[in-house]
Coordinates of C-alpha atoms in Angstrom, one line a residue:
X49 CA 0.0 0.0 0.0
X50 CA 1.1 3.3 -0.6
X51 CA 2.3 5.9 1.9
X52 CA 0.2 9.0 2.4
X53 CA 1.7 11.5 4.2
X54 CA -0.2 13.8 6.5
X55 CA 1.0 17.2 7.0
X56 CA -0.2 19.3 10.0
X57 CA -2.5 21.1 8.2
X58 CA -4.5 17.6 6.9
X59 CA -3.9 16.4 10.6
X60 CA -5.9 19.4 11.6
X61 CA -8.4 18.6 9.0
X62 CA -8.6 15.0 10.7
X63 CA -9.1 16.3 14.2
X64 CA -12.0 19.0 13.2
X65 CA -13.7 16.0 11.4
X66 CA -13.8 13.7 14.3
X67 CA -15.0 16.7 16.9
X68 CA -17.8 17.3 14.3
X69 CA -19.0 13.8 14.1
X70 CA -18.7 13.4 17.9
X71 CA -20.5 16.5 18.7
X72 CA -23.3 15.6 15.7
X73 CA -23.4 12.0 17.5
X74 CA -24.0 13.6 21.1
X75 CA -26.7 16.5 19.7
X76 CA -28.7 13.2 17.6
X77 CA -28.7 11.1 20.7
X78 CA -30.5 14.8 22.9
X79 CA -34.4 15.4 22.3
X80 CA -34.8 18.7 21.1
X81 CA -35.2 21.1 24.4
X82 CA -38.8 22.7 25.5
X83 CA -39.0 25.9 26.0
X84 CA -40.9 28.0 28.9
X85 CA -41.3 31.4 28.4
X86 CA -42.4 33.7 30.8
X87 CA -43.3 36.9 30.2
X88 CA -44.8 39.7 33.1
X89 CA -47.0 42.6 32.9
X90 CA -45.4 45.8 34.3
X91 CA -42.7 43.7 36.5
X92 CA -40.3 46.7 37.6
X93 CA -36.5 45.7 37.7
X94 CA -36.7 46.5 41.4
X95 CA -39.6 44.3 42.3
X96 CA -38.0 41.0 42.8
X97 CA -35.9 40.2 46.1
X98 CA -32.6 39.3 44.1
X99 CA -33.0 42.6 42.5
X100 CA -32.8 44.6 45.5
X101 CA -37.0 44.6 46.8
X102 CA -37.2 44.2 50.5
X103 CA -40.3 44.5 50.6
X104 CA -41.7 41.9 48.3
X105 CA -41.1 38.6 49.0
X106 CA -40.4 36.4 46.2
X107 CA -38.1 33.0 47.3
X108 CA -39.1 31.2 44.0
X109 CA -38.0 33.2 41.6
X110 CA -35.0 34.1 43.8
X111 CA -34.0 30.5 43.9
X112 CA -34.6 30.3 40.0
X113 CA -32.2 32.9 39.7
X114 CA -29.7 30.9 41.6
X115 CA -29.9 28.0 38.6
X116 CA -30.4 30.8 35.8
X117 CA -28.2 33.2 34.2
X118 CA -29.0 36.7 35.7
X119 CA -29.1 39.8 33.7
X120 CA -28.6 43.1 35.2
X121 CA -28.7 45.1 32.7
X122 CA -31.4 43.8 30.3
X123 CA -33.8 46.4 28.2
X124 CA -37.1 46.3 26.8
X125 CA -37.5 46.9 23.7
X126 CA -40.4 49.6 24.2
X127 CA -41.3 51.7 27.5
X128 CA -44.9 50.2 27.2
X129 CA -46.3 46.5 26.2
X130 CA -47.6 46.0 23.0
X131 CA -44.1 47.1 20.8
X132 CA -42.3 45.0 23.3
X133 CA -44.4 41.9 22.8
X134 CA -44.3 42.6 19.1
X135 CA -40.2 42.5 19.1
X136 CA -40.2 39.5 21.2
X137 CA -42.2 37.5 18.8
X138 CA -40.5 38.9 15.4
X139 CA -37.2 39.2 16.9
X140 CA -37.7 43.3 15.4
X141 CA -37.4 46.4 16.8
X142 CA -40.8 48.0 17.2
X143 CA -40.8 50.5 14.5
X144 CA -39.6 48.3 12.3
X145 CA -42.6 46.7 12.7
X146 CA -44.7 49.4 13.0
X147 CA -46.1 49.2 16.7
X148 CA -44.8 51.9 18.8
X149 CA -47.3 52.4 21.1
X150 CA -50.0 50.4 23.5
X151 CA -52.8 49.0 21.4
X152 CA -54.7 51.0 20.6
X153 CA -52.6 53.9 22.5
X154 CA -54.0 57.3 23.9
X155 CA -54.0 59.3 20.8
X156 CA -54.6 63.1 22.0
X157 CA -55.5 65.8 19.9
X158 CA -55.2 68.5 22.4
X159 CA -51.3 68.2 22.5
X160 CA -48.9 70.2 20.8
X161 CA -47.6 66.7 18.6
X162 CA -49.5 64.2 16.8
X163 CA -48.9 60.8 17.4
X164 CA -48.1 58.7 14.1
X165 CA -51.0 56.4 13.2
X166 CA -49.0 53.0 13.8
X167 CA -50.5 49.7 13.8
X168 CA -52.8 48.0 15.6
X169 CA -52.3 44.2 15.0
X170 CA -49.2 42.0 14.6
X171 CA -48.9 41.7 10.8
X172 CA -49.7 37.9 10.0
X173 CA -47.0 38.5 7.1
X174 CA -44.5 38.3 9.9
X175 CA -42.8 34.9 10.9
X176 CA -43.9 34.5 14.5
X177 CA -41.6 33.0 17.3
X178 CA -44.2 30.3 17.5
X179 CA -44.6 29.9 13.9
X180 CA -40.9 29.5 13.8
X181 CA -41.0 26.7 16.3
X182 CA -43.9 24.8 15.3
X183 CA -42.6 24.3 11.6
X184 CA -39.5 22.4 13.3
X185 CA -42.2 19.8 14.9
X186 CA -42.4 21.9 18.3
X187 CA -46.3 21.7 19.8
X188 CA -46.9 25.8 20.5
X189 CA -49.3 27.1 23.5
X190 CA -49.9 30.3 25.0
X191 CA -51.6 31.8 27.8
X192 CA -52.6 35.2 29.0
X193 CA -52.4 38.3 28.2
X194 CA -51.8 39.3 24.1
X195 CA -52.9 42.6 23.4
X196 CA -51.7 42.1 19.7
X197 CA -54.7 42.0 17.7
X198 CA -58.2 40.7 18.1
X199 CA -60.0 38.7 15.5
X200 CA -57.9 37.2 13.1
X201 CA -54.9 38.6 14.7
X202 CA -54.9 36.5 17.8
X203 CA -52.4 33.9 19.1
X204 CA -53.8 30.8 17.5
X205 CA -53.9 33.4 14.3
X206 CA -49.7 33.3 15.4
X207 CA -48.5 30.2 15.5
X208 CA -49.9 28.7 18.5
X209 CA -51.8 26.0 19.0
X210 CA -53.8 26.7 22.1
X211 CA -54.6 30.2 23.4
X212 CA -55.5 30.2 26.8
X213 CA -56.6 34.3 27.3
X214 CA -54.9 35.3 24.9
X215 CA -57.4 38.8 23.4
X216 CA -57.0 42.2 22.2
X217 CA -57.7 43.6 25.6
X218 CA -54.2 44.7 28.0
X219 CA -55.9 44.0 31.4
X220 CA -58.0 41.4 32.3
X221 CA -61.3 42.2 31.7
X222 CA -63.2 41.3 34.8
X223 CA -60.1 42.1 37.1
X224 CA -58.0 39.0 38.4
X225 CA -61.1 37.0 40.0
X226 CA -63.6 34.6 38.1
X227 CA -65.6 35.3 36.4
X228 CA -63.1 36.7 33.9
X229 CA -64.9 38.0 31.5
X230 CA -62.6 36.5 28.9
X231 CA -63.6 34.8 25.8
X232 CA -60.7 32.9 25.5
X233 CA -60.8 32.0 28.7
X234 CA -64.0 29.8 30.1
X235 CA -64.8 30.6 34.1
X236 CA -63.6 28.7 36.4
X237 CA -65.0 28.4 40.2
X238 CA -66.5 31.8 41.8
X239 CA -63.1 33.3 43.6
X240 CA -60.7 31.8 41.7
X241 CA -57.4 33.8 41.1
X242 CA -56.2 34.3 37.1
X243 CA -52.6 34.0 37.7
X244 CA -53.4 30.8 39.5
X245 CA -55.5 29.5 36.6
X246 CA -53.5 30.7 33.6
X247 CA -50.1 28.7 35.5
X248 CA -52.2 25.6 36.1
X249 CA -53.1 25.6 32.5
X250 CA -49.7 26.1 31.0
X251 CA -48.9 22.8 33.9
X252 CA -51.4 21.0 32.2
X253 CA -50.0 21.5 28.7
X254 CA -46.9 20.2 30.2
X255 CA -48.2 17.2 31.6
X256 CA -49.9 16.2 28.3
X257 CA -46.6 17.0 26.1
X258 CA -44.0 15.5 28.1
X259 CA -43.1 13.4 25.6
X260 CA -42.8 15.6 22.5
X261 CA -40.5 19.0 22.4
X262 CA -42.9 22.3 23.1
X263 CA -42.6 25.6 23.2
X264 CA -45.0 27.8 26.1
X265 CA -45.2 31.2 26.0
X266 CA -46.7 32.3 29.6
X267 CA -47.9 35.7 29.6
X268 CA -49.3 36.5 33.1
X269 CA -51.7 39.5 33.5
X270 CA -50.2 40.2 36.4
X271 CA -49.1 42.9 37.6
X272 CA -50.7 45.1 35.2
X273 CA -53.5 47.3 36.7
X274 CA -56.7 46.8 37.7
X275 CA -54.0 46.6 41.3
X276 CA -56.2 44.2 43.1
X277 CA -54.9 42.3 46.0
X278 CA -54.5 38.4 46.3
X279 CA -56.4 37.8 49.1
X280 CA -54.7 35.4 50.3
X281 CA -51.5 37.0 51.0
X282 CA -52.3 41.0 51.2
X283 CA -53.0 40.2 54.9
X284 CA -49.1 39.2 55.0
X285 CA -47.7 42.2 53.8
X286 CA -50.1 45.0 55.8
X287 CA -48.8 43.6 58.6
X288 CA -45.4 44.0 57.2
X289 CA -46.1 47.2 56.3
X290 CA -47.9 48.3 59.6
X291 CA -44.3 46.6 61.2
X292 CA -42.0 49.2 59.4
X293 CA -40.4 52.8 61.0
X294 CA -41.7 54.5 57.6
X295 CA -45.3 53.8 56.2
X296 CA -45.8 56.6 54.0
X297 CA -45.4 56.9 50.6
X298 CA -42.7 59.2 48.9
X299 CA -43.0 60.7 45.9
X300 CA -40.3 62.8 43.9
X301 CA -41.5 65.1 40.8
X302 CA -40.7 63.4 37.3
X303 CA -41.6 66.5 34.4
X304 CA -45.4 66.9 35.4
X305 CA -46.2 63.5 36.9
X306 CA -44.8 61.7 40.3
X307 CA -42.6 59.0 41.1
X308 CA -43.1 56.3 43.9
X309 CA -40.0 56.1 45.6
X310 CA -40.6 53.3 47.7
X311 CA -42.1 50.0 47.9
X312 CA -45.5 50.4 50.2
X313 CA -48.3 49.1 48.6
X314 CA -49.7 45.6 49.9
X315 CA -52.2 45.0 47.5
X316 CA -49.2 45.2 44.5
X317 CA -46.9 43.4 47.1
X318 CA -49.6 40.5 46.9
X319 CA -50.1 40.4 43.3
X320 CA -46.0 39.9 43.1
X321 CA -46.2 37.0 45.8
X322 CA -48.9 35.2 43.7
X323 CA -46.9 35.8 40.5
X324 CA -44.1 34.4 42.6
X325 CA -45.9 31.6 44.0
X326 CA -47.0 30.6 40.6
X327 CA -43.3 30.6 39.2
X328 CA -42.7 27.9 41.8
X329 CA -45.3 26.3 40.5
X330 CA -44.6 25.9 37.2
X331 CA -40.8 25.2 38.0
X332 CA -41.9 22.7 40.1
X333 CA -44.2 20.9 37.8
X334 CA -40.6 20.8 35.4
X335 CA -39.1 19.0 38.2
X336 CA -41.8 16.3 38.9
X337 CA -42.3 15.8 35.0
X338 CA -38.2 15.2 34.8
X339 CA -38.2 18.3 32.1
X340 CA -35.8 20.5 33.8
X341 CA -32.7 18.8 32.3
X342 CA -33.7 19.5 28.7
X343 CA -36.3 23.0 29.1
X344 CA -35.4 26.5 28.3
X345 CA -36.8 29.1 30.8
X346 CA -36.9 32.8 30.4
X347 CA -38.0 35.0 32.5
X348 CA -38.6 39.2 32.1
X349 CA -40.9 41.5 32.0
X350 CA -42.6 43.8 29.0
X351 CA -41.8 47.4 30.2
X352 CA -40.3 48.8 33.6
X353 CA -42.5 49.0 36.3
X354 CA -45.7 51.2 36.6
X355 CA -43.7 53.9 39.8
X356 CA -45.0 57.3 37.4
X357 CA -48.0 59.2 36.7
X358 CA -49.4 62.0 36.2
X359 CA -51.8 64.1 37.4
X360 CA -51.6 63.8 41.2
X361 CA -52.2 59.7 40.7
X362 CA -50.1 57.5 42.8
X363 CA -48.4 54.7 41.2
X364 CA -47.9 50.9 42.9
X365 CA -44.5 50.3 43.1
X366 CA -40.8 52.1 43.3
X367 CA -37.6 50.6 41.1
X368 CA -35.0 53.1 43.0
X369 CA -32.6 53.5 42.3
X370 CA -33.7 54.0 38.5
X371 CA -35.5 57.0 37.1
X372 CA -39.1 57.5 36.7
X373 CA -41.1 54.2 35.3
X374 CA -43.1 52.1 32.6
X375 CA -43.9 54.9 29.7
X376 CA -40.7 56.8 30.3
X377 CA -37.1 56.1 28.5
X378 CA -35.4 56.7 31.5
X379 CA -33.9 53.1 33.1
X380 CA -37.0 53.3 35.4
X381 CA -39.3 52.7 31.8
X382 CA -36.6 50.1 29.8
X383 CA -34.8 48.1 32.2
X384 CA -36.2 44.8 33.3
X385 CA -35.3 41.7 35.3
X386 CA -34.0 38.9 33.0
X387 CA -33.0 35.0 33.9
X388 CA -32.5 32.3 31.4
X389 CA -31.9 29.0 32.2
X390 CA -30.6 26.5 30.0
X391 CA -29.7 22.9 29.6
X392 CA -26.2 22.2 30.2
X393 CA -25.1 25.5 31.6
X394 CA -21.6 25.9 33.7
X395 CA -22.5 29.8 34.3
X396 CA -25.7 29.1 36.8
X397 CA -26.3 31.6 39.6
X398 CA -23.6 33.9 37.7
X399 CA -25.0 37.7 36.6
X400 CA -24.3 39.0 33.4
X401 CA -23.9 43.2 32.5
X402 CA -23.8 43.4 29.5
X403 CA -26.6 45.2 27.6
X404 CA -29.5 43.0 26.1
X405 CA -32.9 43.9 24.8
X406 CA -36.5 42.2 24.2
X407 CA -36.1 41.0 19.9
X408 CA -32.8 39.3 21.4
X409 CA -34.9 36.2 22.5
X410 CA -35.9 35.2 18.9
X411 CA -32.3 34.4 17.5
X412 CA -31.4 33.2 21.2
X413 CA -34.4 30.6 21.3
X414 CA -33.7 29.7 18.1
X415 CA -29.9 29.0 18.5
X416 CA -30.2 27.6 21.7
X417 CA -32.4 25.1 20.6
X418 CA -30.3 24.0 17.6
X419 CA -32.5 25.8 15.2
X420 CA -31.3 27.5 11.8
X421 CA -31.7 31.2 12.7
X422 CA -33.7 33.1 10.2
X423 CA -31.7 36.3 9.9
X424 CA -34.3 38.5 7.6
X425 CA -37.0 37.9 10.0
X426 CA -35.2 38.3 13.8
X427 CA -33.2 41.0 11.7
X428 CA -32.5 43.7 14.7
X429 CA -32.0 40.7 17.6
X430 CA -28.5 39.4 18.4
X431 CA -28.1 35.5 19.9
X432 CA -27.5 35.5 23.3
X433 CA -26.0 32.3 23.3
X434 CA -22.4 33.2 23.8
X435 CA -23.0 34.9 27.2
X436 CA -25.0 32.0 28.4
X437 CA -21.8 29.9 27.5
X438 CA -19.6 32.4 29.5
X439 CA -18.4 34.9 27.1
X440 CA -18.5 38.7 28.5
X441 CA -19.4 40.5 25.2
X442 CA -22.0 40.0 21.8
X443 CA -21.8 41.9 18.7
X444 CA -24.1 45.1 18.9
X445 CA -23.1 48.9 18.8
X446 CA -26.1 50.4 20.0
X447 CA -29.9 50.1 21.6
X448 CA -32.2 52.4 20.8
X449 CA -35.9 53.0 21.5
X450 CA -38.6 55.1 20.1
X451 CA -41.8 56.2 21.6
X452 CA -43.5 59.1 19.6
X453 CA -46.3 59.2 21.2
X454 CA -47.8 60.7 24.6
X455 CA -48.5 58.7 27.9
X456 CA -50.5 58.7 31.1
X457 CA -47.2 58.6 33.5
X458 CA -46.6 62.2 31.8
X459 CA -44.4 61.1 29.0
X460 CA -43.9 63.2 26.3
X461 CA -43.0 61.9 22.6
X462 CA -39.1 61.4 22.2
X463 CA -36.5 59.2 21.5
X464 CA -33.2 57.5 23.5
X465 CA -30.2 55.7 22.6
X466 CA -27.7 53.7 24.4
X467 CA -24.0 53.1 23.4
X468 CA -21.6 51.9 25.4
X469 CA -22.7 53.2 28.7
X470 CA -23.5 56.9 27.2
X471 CA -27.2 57.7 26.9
X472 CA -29.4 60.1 25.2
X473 CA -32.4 60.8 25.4
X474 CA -34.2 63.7 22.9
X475 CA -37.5 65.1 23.3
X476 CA -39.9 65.9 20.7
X477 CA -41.4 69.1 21.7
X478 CA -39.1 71.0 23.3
X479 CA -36.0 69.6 21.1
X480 CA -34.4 69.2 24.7
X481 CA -31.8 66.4 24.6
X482 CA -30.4 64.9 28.2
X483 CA -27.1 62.5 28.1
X484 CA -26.1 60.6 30.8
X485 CA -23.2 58.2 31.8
X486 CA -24.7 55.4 33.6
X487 CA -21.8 53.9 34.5
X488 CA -21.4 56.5 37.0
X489 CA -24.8 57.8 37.2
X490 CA -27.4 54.5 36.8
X491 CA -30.2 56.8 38.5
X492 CA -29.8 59.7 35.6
X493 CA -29.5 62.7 38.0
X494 CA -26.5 64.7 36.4
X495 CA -27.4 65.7 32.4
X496 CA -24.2 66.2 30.4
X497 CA -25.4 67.4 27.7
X498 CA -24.1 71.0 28.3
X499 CA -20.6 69.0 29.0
X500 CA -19.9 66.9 26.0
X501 CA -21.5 68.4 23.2
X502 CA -19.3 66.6 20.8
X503 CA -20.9 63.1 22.1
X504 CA -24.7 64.6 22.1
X505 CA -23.9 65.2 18.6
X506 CA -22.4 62.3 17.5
X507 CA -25.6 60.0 19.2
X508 CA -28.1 62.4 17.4
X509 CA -26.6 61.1 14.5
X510 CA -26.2 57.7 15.7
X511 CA -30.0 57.8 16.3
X512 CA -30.8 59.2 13.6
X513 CA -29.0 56.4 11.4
X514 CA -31.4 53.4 13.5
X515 CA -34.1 55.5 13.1
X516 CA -34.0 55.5 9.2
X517 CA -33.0 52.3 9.1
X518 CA -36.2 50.7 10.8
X519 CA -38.4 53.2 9.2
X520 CA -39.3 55.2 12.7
X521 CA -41.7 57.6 12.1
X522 CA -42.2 60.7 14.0
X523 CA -44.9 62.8 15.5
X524 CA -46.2 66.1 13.6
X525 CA -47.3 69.9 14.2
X526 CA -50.6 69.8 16.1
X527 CA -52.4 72.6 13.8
X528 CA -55.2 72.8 16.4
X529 CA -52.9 73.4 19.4
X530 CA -53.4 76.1 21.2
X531 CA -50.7 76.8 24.0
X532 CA -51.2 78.9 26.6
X533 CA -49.1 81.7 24.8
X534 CA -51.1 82.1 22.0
X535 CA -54.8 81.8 24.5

């Protein structure tokens, strides 16, 4: 026989070959993972115990945390819910896909801007998470809140094959006890609680698709208002409350609305301990099913948490030491509690800073489950897989968000960036711009903009740049306005 020689180069060659087929051997022998995705209403980043609350009570999720990667600084990708749903299941940021505001949004006419006139409804033309998913074989199921489209727009309309809740509507319509007045959602018992319900369903999906890879997106109500305390466990915390030195709710000035500084409200402290409870259960119910091993979990919420409003109203909860809350772009509005949990991780119970943001999950699902990624549809997300795996950095320039239009926490229409760990933040009709370094200044108190001109300018342009490229649109000239100058 003849004599081939191998070089170092073909002896690498060999080597790669045999780690492929090793690797491919090991990945054909694993099922396909599940994946559980959890997804809360209005859950500030300051509401859970491992993200500094000591006032809520939530050992569940804090133990999850312990198994789960934890991210500190993770974003959503809109200050309110519907454009961060939207991103999450098109893996796009919200103008891109034309939803920039809660459906169907405030609208005034009375203001000195005019909204744009975005959309309404998920476009079906869009390649859903769960469509994604179901054409590798997956069985798709969600529950809760959707607030995405009604008729024809809905979650079955989406990808999924149940909907459990899942309407137009962005509160539960008949409040948190039965009867819910839900039509995707028959009554159960007189006094039963929804976020009990909607977890037992999503446990019974489980149970009858423990044999066959699923995906389940859990979208709890909760905490959004109606605030409406779990009866079972308010009792707890006004006792707590009644127990501390101060009792009294404090409130700091945001623009023309008010900020909760501190967490003092037993009826929301309630709603998080269900929410928690429920957590546990659903965790649990992964254990006693022997899923855990091989099940994706991900936990965040939409928006920041609901600590501003205007007009004299008193919001629920505090997220000190961040600014202002849910329809702002300061942190208090954008950052959220993240954990992700994932078969075969070495980096459990670690924390992770670097930035991340809602249309992230899409390519992340995707390549954590072993899934081609579809770059044209998640086409603004960025895999999160390599800081799950340990590394300290993914490939992404900038985060921006746009929200054009007014809210009721006394948000005006404006824009923000982040890059690196310099933010700006412009508004709309005053043409004011604010820049902060939150790596020295996380609760936004000292504006720079006066300081560093140069950097103001040079994110104006950077914004600018995202903006065009995913088609942002911007309010107008209110020709009816009358301010108080021209009265």
């Amino acid at each position: 026989m003849k004599h081939i020689p191998v070089n170092n180069y073909g002896l690498s060659l060999l080597l790669i070959s045999l780690i492929f087929l090793v690797t491919n051997c090991k990945n054909a022998s694993r099922p396909p993972p599940n994946v559980v995705f959890i997804l809360v209403d209005d859950l500030g980043w300051a509401d859970l115990g491992g993200y500094g609350s000591t006032f809520h009570k939530t050992k569940n999720l804090d133990r999850f945390a312990k198994s789960s990667l934890v991210f500190t600084n993770a974003y959503s990708a809109s200050p309110v819910c519907s454009p961060t749903r939207a991103s999450i299941l098109t893996g796009k940021h919200p103008s891109r896909v034309r939803i920039t505001d809660w459906i169907p949004g405030d609208d005034p006419k009375d203001r000195k801007l005019l909204g744009p006139q975005d959309l309404h409804e998920l476009p079906l033309a869009e390649v859903t998470l769960a469509e994604a998913f179901k054409q590798q074989g997956y069985t798709t199921f969600f529950a809760g809140k959707w607030h995405l489209g009604g008729e024809g727009f809905l979650p079955e309309d989406q990808g999924f094959d149940s909907n459990i809740g899942g309407i137009d509507k962005g509160q539960p319509p008949g409040g948190y006890y039965a009867p819910y007045q839900n039509p995707k959602l028959p009554d159960g018992p007189e006094g039963e609680y929804l976020t009990d319900r909607l977890t037992s369903e999503s446990m019974r999906f489980m149970e009858e698709n423990k044999d066959q890879p699923f995906f389940l997106f859990l979208s709890y109500y909760t905490v959004h208002t109606p605030i409406q305390a779990n009866k079972e466990y308010v009792d707890h915390y006004r006792t707590k409350l009644s127990g501390l030195q101060d009792t009294v709710v404090h409130l700091k000035p945001e623009h023309t609305g008010l900020t909760v500084r501190n967490q003092a409200n037993p009826a929301y402290a309630s709603m998080v301990h269900a929410l928690d409870v429920n957590v546990g259960r659903l965790l649990d119910k992964l254990e006693a099913l022997a899923l855990s091993e091989n099940t994706i979990v991900v936990f965040t919420s939409d928006n920041g948490g609901l600590s501003t409003l205007a007009g004299n109203r008193v919001a629920p909860t505090s997220v000190k030491p961040l600014r202002a809350g849910k329809g702002w772009c300061y942190e208090g509005g954008i950052r959220v509690p993240l954990m992700i949990r994932m078969p075969g991780m070495e980096n459990r119970g670690t924390t992770c800073e670097v930035p991340v943001v809602s249309y992230d999950f899409y390519p992340t699902l995707l390549d954590m489950a072993g899934i081609p990624l579809l770059p044209e549809q998640h086409r603004d997300g960025v895999s999160l897989l390599p800081l799950l795996h340990g590394e300290k950095e993914i490939s992404r320039d900038a985060i921006f968000w746009d929200y054009p239009h007014y809210h009721g926490s006394a948000w005006t229409p404006g824009a923000a960036i982040l890059m690196d760990h310099w933010k700006l933040i412009e508004f709309y009709e005053t043409d004011d711009v604010e820049l902060y370094n939150l790596s020295e200044d996380i609760e936004e108190t000292q504006n720079l903009a006066a300081k560093y001109p140069e950097k103001v300018d040079a994110l104006r342009q950077k914004l600018r740049e995202t903006q065009n490229d995913a088609g942002s649109e911007f309010p107008v000239p209110n020709p009816d306005y009358l301010s108080d100058a021209n009265l």
